[in-house]
C-alpha positions as YAML, in Angstrom:
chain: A
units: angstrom
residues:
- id: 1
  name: UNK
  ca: [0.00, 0.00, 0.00]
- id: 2
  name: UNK
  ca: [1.42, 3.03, -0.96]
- id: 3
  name: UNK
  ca: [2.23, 5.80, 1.75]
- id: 4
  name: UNK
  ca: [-0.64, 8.84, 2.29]
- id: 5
  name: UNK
  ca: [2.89, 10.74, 1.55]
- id: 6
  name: UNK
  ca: [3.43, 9.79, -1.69]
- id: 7
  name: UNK
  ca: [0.38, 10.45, -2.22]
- id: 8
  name: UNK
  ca: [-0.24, 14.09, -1.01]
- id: 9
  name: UNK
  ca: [2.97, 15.38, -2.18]
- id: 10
  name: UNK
  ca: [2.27, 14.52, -5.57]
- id: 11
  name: UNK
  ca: [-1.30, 15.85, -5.58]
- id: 12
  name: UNK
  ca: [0.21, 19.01, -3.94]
- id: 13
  name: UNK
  ca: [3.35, 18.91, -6.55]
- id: 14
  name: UNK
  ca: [0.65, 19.01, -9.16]
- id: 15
  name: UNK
  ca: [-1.89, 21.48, -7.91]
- id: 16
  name: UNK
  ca: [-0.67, 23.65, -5.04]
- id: 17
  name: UNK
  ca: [-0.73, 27.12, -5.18]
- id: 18
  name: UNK
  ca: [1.99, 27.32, -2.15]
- id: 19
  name: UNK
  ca: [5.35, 29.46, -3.62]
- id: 20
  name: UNK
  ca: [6.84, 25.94, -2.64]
- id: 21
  name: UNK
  ca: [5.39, 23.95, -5.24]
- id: 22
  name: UNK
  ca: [5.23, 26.34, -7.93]
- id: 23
  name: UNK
  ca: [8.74, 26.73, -7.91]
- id: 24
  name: UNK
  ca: [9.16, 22.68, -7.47]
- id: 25
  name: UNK
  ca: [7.34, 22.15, -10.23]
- id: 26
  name: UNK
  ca: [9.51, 24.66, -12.25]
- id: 27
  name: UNK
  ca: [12.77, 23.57, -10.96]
- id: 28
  name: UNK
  ca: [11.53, 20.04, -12.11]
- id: 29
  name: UNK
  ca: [11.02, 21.22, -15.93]
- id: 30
  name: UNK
  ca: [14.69, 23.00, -15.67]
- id: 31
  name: UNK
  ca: [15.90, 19.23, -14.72]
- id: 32
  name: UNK
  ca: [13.56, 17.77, -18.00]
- id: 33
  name: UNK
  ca: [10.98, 15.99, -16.00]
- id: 34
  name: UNK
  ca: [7.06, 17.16, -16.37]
- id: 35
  name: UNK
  ca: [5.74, 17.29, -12.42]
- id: 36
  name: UNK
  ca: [2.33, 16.27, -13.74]
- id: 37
  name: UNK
  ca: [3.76, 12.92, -14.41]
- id: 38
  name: UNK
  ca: [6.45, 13.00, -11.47]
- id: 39
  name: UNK
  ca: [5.77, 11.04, -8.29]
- id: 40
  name: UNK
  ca: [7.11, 13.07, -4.83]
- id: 41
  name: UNK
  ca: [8.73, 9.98, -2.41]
- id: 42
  name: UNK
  ca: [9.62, 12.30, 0.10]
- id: 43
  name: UNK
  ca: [9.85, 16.00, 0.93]
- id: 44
  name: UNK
  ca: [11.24, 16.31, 4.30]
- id: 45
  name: UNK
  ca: [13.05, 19.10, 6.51]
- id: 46
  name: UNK
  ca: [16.49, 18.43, 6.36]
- id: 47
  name: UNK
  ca: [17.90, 21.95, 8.35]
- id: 48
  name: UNK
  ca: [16.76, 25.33, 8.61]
- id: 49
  name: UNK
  ca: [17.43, 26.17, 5.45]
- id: 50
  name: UNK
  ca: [16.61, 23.17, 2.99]
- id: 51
  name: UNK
  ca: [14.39, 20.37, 2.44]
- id: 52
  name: UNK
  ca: [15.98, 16.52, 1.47]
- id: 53
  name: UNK
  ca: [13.58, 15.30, -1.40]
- id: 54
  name: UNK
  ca: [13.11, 12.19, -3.92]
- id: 55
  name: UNK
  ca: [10.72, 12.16, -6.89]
- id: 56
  name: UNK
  ca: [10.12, 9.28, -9.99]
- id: 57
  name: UNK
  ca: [10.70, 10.77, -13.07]
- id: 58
  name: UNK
  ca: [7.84, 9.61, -15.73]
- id: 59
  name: UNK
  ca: [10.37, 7.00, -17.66]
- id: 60
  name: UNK
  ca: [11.07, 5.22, -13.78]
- id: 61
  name: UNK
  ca: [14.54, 7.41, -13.23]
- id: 62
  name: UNK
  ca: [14.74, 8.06, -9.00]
- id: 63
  name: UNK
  ca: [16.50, 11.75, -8.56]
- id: 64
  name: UNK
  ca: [17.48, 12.64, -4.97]
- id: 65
  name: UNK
  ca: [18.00, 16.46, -4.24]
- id: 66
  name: UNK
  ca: [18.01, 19.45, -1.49]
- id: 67
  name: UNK
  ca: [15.58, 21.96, -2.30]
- id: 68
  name: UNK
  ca: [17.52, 25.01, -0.68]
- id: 69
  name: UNK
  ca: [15.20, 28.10, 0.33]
- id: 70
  name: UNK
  ca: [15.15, 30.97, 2.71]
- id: 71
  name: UNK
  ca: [12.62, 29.68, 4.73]
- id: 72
  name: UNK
  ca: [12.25, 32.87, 7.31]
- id: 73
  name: UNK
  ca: [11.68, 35.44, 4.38]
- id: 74
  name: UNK
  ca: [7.80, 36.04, 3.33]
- id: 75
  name: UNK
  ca: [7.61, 35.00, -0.65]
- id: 76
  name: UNK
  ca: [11.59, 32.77, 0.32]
- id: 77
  name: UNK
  ca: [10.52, 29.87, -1.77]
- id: 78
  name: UNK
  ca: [9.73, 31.80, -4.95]
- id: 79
  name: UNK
  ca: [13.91, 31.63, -5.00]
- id: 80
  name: UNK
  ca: [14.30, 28.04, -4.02]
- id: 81
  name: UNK
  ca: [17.09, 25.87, -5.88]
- id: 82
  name: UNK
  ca: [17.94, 22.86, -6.25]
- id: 83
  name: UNK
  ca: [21.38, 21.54, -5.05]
- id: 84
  name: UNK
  ca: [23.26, 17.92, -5.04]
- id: 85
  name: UNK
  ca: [20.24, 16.96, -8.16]
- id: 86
  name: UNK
  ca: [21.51, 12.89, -8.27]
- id: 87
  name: UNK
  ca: [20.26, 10.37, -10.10]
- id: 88
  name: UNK
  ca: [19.95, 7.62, -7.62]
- id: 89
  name: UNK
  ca: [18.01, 4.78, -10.06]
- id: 90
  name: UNK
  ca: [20.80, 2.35, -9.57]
- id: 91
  name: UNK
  ca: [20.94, 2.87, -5.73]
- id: 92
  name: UNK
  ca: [17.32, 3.55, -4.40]
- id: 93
  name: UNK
  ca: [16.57, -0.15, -3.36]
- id: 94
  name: UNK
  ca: [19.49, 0.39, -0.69]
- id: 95
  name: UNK
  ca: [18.52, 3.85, 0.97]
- id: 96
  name: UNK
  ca: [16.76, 4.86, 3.72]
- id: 97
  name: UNK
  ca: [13.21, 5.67, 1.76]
- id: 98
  name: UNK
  ca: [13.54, 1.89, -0.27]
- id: 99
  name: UNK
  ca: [10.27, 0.22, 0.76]
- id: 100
  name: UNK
  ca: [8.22, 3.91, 0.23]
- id: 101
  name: UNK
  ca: [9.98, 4.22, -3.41]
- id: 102
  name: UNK
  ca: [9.02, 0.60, -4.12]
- id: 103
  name: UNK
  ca: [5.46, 1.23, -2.92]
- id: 104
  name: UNK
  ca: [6.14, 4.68, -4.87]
- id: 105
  name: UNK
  ca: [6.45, 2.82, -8.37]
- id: 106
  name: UNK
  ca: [3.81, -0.08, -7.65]
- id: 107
  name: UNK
  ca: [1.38, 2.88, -6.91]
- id: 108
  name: UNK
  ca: [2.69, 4.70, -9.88]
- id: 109
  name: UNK
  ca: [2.31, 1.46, -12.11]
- id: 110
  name: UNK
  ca: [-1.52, 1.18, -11.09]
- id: 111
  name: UNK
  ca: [-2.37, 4.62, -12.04]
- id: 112
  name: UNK
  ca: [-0.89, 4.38, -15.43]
- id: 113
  name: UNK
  ca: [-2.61, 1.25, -16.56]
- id: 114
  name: UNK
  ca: [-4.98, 1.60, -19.02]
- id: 115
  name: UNK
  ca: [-8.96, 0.90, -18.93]
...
């Protein structure tokens, strides 16, 4: 079963109107991937300044990243970038967020079927 996380952040990755996701989603075209098709694993606080996160690419790549922002500053987000982008495809099954990213792509798999 896939994780209500996985879930949310993608819906909000898609459709939020939070400066956070806006400039997710267009951080994610600079990097080639189209967030309506891109599944968020994780967004998590990783220090007062950044947030760790992990997304599925449309064609199954897994990208890691930091999302760097000043998060004390009103509109902060609306200058967010992304730092330490890596693909982590080959290397996913053995991190920390393995069994949500597996769940992550079986979810993904079951959306994408067709009728």
């Amino acid at each position: 079963m896939v994780s209500s996380i996985v879930v949310q952040y993608t819906d909000l990755l898609r459709t939020s109107t939070y400066d956070l996701w806006i400039r997710l989603r267009e951080l994610l075209r600079s990097e080639g991937l189209d967030p309506d098709r891109t599944i968020v694993v994780d967004l998590l606080q990783g220090g007062p300044d950044h947030e760790d996160g992990q997304v599925i690419s449309d064609d199954g790549r897994v990208y890691g990243f930091l999302l760097f922002h000043d998060q004390s500053a009103e509109h902060g987000a609306l200058s967010a970038y992304l730092h330490e982008w890596t693909d982590i495809t080959d290397s996913w099954r053995t991190g920390s967020l393995a069994a949500r990213t597996a769940d992550a792509f079986a979810w993904k798999s079951e959306s994408t079927e067709p009728t």
